[in-house]
Coordinates of C-alpha atoms in Angstrom, one line a residue:
X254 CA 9.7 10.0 -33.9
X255 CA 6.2 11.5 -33.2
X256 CA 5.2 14.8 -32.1
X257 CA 3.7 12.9 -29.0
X258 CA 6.8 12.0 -28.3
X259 CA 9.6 14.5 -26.6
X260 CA 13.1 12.6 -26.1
X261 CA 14.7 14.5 -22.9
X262 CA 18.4 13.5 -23.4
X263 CA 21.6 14.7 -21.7
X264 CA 22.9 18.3 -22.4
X265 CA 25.3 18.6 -24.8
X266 CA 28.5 20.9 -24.1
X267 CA 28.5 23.6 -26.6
X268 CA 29.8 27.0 -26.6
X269 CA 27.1 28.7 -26.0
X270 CA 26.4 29.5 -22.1
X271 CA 23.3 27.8 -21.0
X272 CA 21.2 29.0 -19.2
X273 CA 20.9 28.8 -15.1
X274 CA 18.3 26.0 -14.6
X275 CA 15.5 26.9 -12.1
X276 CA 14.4 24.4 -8.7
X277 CA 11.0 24.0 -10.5
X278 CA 12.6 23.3 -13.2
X279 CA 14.9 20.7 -11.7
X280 CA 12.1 19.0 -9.9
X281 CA 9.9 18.9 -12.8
X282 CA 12.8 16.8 -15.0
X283 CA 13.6 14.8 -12.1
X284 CA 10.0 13.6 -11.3
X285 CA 10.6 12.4 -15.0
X286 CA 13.4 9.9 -13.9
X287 CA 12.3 6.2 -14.0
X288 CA 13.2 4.1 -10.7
X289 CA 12.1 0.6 -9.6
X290 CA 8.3 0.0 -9.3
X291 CA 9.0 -2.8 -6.8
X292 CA 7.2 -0.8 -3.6
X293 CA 4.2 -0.7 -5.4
X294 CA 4.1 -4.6 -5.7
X295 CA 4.2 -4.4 -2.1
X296 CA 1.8 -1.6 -1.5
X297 CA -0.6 -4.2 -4.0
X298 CA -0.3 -6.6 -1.4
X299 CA -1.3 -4.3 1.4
X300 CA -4.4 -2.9 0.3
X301 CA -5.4 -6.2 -0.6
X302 CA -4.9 -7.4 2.3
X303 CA -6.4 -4.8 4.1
X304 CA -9.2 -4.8 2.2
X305 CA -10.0 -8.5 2.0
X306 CA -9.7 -8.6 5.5
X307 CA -12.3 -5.3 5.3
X308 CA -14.8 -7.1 3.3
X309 CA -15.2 -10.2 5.8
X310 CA -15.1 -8.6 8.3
X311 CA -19.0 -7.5 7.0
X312 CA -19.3 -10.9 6.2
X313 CA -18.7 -12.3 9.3
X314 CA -21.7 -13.2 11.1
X315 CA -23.6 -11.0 8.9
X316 CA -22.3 -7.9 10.0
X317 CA -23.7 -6.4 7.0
X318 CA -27.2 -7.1 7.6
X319 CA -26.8 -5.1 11.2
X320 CA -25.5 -2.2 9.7
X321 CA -27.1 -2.3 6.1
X322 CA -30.2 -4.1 6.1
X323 CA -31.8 -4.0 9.3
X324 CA -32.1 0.3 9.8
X325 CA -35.0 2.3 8.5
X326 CA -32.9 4.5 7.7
X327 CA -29.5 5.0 6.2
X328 CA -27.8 8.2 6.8
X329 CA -26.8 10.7 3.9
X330 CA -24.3 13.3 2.8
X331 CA -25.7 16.1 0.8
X332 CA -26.3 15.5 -2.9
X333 CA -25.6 12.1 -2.2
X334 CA -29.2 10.8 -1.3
X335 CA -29.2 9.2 -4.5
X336 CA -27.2 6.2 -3.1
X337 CA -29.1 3.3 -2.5
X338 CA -28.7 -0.1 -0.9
X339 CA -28.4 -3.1 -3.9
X340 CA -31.7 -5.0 -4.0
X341 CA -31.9 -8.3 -2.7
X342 CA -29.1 -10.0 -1.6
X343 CA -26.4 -6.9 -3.3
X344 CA -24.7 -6.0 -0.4
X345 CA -23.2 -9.9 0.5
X346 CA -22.8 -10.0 -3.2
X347 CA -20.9 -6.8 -2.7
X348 CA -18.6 -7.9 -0.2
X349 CA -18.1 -11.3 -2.2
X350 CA -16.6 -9.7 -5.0
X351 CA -14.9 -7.1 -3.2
X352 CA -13.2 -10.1 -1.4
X353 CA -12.6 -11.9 -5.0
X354 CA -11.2 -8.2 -6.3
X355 CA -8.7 -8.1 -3.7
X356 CA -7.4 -11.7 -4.3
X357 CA -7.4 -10.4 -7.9
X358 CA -5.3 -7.6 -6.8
X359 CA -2.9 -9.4 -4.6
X360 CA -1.9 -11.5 -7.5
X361 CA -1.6 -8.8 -10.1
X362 CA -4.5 -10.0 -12.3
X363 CA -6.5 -7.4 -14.2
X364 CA -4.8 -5.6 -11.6
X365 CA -6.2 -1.7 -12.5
X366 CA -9.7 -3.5 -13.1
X367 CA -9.4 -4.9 -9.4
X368 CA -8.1 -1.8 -8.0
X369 CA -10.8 0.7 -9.6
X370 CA -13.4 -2.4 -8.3
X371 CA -11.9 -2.0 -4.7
X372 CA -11.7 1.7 -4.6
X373 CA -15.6 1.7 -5.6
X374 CA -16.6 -1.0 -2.7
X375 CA -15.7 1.5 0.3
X376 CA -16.6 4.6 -1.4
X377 CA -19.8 3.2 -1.9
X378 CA -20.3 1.8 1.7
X379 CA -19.3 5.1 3.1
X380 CA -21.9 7.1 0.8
X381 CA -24.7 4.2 1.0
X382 CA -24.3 4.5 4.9
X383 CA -22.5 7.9 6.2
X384 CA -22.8 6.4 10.1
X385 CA -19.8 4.2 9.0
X386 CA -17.1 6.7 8.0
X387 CA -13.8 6.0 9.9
X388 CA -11.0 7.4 8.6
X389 CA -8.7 4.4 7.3
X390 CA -11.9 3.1 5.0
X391 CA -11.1 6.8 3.1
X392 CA -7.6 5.7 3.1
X393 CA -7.7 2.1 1.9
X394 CA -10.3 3.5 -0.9
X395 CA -8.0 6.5 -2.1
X396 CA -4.7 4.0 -2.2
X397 CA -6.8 1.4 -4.1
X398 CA -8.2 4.1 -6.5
X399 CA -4.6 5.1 -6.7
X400 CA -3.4 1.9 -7.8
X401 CA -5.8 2.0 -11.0
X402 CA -3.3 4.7 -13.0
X403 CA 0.0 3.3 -11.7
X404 CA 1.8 0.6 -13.0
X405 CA 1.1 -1.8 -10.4
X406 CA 1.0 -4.9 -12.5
X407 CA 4.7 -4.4 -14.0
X408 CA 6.6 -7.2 -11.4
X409 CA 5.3 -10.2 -9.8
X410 CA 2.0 -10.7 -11.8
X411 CA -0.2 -12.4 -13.9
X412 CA -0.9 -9.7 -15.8
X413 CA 2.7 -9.5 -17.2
X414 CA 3.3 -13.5 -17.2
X415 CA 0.3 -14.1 -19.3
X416 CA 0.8 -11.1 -21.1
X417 CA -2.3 -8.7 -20.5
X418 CA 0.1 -5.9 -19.8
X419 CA 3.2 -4.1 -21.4
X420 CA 3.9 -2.0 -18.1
X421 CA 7.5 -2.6 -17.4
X422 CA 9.4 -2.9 -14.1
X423 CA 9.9 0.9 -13.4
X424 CA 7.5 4.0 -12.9
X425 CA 8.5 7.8 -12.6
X426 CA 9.8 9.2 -10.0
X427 CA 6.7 11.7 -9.1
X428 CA 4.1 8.6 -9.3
X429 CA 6.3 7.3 -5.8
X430 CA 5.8 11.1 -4.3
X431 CA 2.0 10.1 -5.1
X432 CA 2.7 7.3 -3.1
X433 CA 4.2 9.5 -0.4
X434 CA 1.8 11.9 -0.8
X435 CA -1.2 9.9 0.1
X436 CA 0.1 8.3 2.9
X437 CA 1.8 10.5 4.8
X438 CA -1.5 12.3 4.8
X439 CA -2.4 10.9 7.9
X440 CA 0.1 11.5 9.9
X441 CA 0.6 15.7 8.6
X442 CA -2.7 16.8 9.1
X443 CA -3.4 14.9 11.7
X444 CA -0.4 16.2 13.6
X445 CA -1.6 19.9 12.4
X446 CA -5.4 18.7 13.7
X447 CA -4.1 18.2 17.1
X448 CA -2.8 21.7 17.5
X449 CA -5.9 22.4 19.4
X450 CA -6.7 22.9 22.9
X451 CA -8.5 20.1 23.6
X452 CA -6.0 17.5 22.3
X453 CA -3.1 19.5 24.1
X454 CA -4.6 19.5 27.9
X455 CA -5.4 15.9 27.6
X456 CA -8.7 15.5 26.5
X457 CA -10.2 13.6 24.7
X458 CA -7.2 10.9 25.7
X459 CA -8.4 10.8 29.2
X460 CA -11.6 10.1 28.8
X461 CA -10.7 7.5 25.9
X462 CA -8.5 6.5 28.2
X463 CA -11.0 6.0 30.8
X464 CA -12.8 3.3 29.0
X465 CA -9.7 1.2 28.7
X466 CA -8.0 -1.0 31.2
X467 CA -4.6 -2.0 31.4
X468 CA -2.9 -5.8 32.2
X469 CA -4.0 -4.9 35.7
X470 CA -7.5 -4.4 35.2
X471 CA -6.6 -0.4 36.5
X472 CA -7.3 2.3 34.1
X473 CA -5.2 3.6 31.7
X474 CA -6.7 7.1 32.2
X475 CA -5.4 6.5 36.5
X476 CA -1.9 5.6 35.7
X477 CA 0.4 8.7 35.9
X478 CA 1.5 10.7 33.2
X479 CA -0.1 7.9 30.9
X480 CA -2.9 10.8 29.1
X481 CA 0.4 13.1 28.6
X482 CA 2.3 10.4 27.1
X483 CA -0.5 9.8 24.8
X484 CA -1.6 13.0 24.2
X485 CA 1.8 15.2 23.2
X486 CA 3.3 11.9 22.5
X487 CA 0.7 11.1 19.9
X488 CA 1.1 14.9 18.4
X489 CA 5.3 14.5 18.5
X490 CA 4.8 11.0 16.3
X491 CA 2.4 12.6 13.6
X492 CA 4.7 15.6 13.3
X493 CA 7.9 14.0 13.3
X494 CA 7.8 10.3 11.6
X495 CA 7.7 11.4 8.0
X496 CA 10.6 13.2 8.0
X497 CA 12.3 10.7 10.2
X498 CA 11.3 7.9 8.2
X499 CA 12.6 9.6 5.1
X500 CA 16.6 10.7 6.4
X501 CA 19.0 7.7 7.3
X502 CA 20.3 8.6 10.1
X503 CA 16.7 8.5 11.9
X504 CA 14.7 5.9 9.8
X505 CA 15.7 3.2 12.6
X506 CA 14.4 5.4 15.3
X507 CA 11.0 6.1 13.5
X508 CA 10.3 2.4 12.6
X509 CA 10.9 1.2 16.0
X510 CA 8.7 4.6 16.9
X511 CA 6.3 3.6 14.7
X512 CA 5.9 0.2 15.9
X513 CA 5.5 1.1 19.5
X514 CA 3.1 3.6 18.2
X515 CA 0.8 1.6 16.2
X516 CA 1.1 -1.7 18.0
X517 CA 0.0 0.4 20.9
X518 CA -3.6 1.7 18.9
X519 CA -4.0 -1.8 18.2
X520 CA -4.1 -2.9 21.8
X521 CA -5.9 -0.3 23.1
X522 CA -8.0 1.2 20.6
X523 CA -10.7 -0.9 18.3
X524 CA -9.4 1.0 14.7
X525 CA -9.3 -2.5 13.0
X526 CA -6.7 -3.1 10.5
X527 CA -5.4 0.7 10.2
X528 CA -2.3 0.1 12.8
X529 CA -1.2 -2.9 10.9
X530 CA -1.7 -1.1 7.3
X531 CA 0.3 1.9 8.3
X532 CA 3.1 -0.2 9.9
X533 CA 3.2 -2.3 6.5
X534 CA 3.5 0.8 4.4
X535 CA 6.2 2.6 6.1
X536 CA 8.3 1.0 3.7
X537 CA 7.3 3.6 1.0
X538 CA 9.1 6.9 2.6
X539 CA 12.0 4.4 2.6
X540 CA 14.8 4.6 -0.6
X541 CA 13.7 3.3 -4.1
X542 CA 16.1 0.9 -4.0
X543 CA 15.3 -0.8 -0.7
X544 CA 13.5 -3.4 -1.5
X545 CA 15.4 -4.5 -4.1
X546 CA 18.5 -4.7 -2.2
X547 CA 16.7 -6.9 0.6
X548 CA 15.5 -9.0 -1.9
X549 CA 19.3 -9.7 -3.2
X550 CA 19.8 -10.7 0.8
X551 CA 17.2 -13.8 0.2
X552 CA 17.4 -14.7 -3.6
X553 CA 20.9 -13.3 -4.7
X554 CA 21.8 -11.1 -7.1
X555 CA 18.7 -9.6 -9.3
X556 CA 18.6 -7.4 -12.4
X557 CA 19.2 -3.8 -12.1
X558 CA 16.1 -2.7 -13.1
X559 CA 16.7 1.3 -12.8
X560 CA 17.7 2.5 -15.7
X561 CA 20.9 4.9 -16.2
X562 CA 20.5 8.2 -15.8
X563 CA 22.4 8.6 -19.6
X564 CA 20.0 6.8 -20.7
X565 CA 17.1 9.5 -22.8
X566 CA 13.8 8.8 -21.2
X567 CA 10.7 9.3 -23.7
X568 CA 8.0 11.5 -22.0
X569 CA 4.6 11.5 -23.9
X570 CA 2.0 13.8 -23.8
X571 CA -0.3 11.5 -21.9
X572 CA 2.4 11.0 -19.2
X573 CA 2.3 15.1 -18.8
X574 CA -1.4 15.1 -18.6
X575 CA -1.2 12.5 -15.9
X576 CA 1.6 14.3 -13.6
X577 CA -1.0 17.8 -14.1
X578 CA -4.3 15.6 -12.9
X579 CA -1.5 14.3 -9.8
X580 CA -1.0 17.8 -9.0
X581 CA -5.1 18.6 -9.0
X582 CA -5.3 15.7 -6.9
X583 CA -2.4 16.8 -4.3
X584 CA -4.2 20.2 -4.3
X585 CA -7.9 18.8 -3.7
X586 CA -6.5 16.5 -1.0
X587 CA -4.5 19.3 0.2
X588 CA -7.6 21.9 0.3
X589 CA -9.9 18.7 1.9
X590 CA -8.5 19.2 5.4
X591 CA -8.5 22.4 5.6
X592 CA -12.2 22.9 5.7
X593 CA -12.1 22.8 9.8
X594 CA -9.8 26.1 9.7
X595 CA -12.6 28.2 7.9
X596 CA -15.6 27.0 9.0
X597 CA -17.0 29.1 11.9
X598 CA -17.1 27.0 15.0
X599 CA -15.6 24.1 16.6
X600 CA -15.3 21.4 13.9
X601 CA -15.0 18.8 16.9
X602 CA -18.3 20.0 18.1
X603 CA -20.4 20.6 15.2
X604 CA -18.4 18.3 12.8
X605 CA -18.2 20.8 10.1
X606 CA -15.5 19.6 8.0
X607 CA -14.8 16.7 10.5
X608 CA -14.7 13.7 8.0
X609 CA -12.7 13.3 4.8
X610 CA -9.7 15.8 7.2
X611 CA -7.7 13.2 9.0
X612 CA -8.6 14.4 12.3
X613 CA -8.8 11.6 14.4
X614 CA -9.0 10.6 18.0
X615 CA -10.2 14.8 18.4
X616 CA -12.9 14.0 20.5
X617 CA -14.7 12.0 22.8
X618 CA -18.7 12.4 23.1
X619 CA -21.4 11.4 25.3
X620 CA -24.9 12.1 24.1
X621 CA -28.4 11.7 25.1
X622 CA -31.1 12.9 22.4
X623 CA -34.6 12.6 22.6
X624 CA -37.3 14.1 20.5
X625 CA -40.4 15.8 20.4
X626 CA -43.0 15.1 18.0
X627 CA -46.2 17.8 17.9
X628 CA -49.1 17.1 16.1
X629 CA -50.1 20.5 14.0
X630 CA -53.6 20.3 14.2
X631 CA -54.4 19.4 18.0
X632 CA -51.0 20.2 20.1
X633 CA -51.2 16.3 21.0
X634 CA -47.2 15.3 21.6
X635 CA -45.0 12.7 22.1
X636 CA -41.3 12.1 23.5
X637 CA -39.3 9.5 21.5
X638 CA -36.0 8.4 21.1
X639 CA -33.9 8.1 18.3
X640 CA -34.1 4.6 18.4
X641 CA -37.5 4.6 17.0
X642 CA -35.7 4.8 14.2
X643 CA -32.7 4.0 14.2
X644 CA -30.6 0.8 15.2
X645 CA -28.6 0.9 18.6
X646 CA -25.6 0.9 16.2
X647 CA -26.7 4.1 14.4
X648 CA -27.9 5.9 17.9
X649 CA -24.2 5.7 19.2
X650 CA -22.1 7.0 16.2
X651 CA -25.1 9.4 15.1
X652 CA -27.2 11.1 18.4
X653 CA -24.6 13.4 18.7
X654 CA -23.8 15.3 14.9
X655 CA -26.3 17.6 13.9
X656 CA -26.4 16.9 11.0
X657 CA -27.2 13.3 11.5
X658 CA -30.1 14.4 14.2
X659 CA -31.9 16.7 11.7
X660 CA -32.0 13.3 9.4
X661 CA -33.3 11.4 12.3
X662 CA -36.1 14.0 12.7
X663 CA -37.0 14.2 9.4
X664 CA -37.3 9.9 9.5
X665 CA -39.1 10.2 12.5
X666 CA -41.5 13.0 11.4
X667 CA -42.2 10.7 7.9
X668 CA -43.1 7.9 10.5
X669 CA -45.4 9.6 12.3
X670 CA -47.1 10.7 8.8
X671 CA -47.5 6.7 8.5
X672 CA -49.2 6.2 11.4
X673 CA -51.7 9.4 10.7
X674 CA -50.7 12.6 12.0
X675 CA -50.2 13.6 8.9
X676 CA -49.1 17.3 10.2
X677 CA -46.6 17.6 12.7
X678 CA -43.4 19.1 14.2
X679 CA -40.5 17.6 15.4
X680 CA -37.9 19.4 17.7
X681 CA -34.5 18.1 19.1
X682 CA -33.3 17.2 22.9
X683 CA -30.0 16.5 21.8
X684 CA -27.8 16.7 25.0
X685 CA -23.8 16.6 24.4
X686 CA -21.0 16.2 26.6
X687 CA -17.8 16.8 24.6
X688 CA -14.3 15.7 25.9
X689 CA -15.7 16.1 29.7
X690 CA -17.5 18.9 29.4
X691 CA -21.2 20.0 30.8
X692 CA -24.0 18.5 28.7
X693 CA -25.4 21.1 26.6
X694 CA -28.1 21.1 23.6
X695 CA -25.8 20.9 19.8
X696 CA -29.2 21.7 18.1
X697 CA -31.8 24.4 19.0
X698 CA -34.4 22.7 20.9
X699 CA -36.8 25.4 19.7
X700 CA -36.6 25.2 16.3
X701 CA -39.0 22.4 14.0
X702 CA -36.1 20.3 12.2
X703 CA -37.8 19.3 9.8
X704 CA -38.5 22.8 8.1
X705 CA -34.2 23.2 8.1
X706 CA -31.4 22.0 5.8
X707 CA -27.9 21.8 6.1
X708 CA -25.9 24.7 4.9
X709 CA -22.8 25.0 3.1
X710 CA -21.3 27.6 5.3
X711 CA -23.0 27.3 8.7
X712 CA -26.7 26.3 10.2
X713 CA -28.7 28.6 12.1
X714 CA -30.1 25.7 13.8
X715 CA -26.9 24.5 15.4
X716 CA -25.6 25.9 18.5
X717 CA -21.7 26.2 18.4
X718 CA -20.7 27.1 22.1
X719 CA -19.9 23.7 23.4
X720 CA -19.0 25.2 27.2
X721 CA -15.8 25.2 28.8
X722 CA -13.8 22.5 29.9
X723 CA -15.1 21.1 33.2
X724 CA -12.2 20.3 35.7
X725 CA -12.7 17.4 36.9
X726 CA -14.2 16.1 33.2
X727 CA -18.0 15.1 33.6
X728 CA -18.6 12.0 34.1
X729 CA -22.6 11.5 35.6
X730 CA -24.4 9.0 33.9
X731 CA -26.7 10.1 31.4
X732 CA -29.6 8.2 33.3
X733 CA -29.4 11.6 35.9
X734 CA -28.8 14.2 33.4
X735 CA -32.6 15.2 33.1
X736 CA -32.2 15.4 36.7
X737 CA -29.5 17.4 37.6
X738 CA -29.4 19.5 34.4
X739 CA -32.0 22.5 33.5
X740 CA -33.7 21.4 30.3
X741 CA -35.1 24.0 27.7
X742 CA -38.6 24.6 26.3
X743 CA -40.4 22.7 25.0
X744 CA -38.7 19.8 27.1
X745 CA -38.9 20.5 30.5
X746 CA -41.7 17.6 31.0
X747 CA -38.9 15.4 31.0
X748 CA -37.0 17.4 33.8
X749 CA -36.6 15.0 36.8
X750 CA -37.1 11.7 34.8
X751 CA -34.8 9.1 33.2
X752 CA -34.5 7.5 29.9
X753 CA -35.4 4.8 31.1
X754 CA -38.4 5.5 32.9
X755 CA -39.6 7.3 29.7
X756 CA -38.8 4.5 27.8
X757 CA -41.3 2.9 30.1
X758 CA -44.2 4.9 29.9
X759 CA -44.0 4.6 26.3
X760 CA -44.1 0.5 26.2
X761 CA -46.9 0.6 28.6
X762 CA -48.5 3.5 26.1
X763 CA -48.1 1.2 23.3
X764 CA -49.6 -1.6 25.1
X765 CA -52.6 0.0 25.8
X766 CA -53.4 1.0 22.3
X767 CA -52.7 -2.6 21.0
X768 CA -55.3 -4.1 23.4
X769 CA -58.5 -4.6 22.1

């Protein structure tokens, strides 16, 4: 036998006391036990799945052109600016093969080839285009990615029927607690995100709520009790359905839970195909062994694949390499979402720490931002939205993160080189409400955006008092907030007016210059 090779093999009774063995010790062989790699034929289907139905969505009446090819712009994360759109016709080409990879996947051929391809699509559509991120993209991306060092091609493929694998029918035991691991993510941090006071008085579920009507056309936010039931109902479900999933005597409780949980998101919240992906992979915190013994309900008896545990169980030096990377990864992934906790501020207000965290559902904004573009050399200026350059589709998910607004004022400020003032200085209006409360600037209206950059700890340029929370919630329409809020220097020519009266003015100045 090799030196790569270490046999672990049952202890032989000898005379000589052994040694008491240690929990870490105990864990560490036991993650070493081979069991059934059946659940990760089904989680292969469900990321395909999700994924293919992912990718056309895009497709579909060229969603992809709206969101990729149509902007000016396309909104980075730092050190990432160096991720650009494919040329041509890449990105329907992208979602084309992501679709074909996912097939690929589904079937089990070049099944870690198809995985690693799927993993790369929505990490790159979330770096090409940081607007995008929604939570569940992260997740389908870091399952697929997961799938490319598993054995996910050792039953029911054509990998193994045509022979393009030797993976066999079992995997050890730690790769399912990777499994585990990364999806029960969700629903631990995001339990441990909603221990905030915000989530906990009701908001942002009311005002979410508001937006959505129930069968009666009322509502959902005017029914009684409803925003508690969602709120501390929402909180008990993260916190709790692991755990329950896991023990037998609950697991009945929690999938019924979880079904009324997720089947409720689906109907009243637009999250695409994240309530049915979670709901297929609660099978993974169930036994090993379930699965298989479901399967012997349908097609009769099956071969035992889980080997004895008197059977020795050959551990290489690769497979110990692989279990130390697992643990870097749990740590990372661990590490990720705690960001929010040590950043100063809000992380629902200024986002610090918001994305890649599993917080979700946190908060509900309404924004209105505006800027102002000052020409250096003779003090001429000019409101603007952010439309100007952006889509629609960008202004909603972006006029309210700072980060995203000093992007925005740096686009706008190159556009207004192109058309000759060569010089200028662009400040910020960028009016937030957050969960109900008062409208209030997020960036310093006073400061030139696009002489800042975003920190790594904090940014001067960011204000992080969001105001308290307004009882009743706020809910004027952003049309009269110039008129019934005090706006800061150097905006207070817009005090009185609406948007769209600016909006307005600024056709009507555009038309004058294009007439001869």
């Amino acid at each position: 036998m090799t030196d790569s090779l270490i046999q672990l093999q049952p202890q032989q009774s000898t005379n000589v006391p052994s040694r008491p063995t240690t929990i870490w010790h105990r864990v560490s062989t036991s993650g070493f036990d081979r069991v059934d790699s059946l659940i990760l034929i089904w989680l292969r289907v469900a990321v395909a799945v999700a994924i293919y139905v992912w990718a056309n969505d895009y497709l579909a009446d060229e969603t992809y052109r709206h969101v990729f090819i149509e902007p000016r712009v396309l909104m980075k994360y730092a050190e990432f600016e160096w991720v650009l759109l494919w040329p041509g016709d890449g990105m329907y080409w992208h979602f084309v093969i992501t679709k074909i990879a996912a097939i690929c996947l589904a079937a089990g051929l070049v099944t870690r080839l198809s995985a690693a391809i799927l993993c790369f699509s929505i990490a790159y559509v979330l770096l090409v285009e940081a607007t995008i991120y929604v939570n569940h993209y992260y997740l389908l991306s870091m399952t697929a990615g997961l799938l490319v060092f598993l054995p996910a091609a050792g039953q029911w493929s054509v990998d193994r029927l045509i022979g393009l694998t030797r993976t066999g029918p079992t995997m050890w035991r730690w790769q399912l607690w990777m499994l585990r691991f990364q999806l029960g993510m969700p629903y631990v941090f995001g339990a441990m995100a909603k221990l905030n006071g915000d989530w906990l008085r009701g908001q942002p579920m009311e005002s979410i709520l508001r937006l959505r009507t129930s069968w009666g056309g009322r509502p959902w936010s005017e029914i009684p009790g409803m925003v508690e039931a969602f709120a501390w109902g929402g909180f008990a479900f993260d916190l709790l359905v692991v755990p329950l999933l896991m023990w037998k005597r609950t697991r009945l409780i929690a999938v019924v839970w979880a079904m009324l949980f997720h089947l409720t998101n689906a109907a009243t919240l637009d999250i695409g195909v994240f309530p049915w992906f979670m709901l297929a992979t609660l099978v993974v915190f169930f036994p090993v062994d379930f699965l298989r013994r479901r399967m012997r309900m349908f097609v009769g008896d099956t071969r035992d694949l889980i080997p004895h545990s008197d059977v020795a169980t050959l551990v290489s030096r690769l497979d110990r390499v692989a279990a130390t990377m697992a643990i870097v990864y749990v740590f990372i992934h661990i590490c990720l979402p705690m960001r929010p906790a040590i950043y100063p501020g809000d992380s629902n207000w200024n986002e610090r720490g918001h994305r890649f965290a599993w917080r979700m559902m946190l908060y509900h904004k309404h924004a209105l931002t505006h800027y102002l573009v000052v020409d250096k050399n003779s003090d001429e200026f000019l409101f603007v939205p952010s439309t100007t350059v952006l889509t629609g589709y960008q202004a909603l998910r972006d006029d309210h993160r700072p980060e995203m607004i000093r992007q925005t004022a740096v686009a706008i400020s190159r556009t207004a080189t192109e058309l000759g003032v060569t010089e200028n200085r662009v400040y910020a209006l960028a009016l937030v409400s957050l969960n109900g409360r008062k409208p209030t600037p997020i960036v310093d209206p006073t400061i030139d955006l696009t002489q800042v950059r975003q920190g790594w700890w904090r940014d001067d340029w960011v204000r992080q008092d969001p105001g308290p929370l307004s009882d009743p919630p706020w809910t004027i329409d952003k049309e009269q907030w110039w008129s019934v809020l005090e706006l800061p220097e150097p905006f207070t020519a817009l005090q009185g007016r609406t948007p769209n009266e600016l909006q307005e003015f600024l056709k009507q100045q555009a038309t004058k210059k294009a007439t001869p």
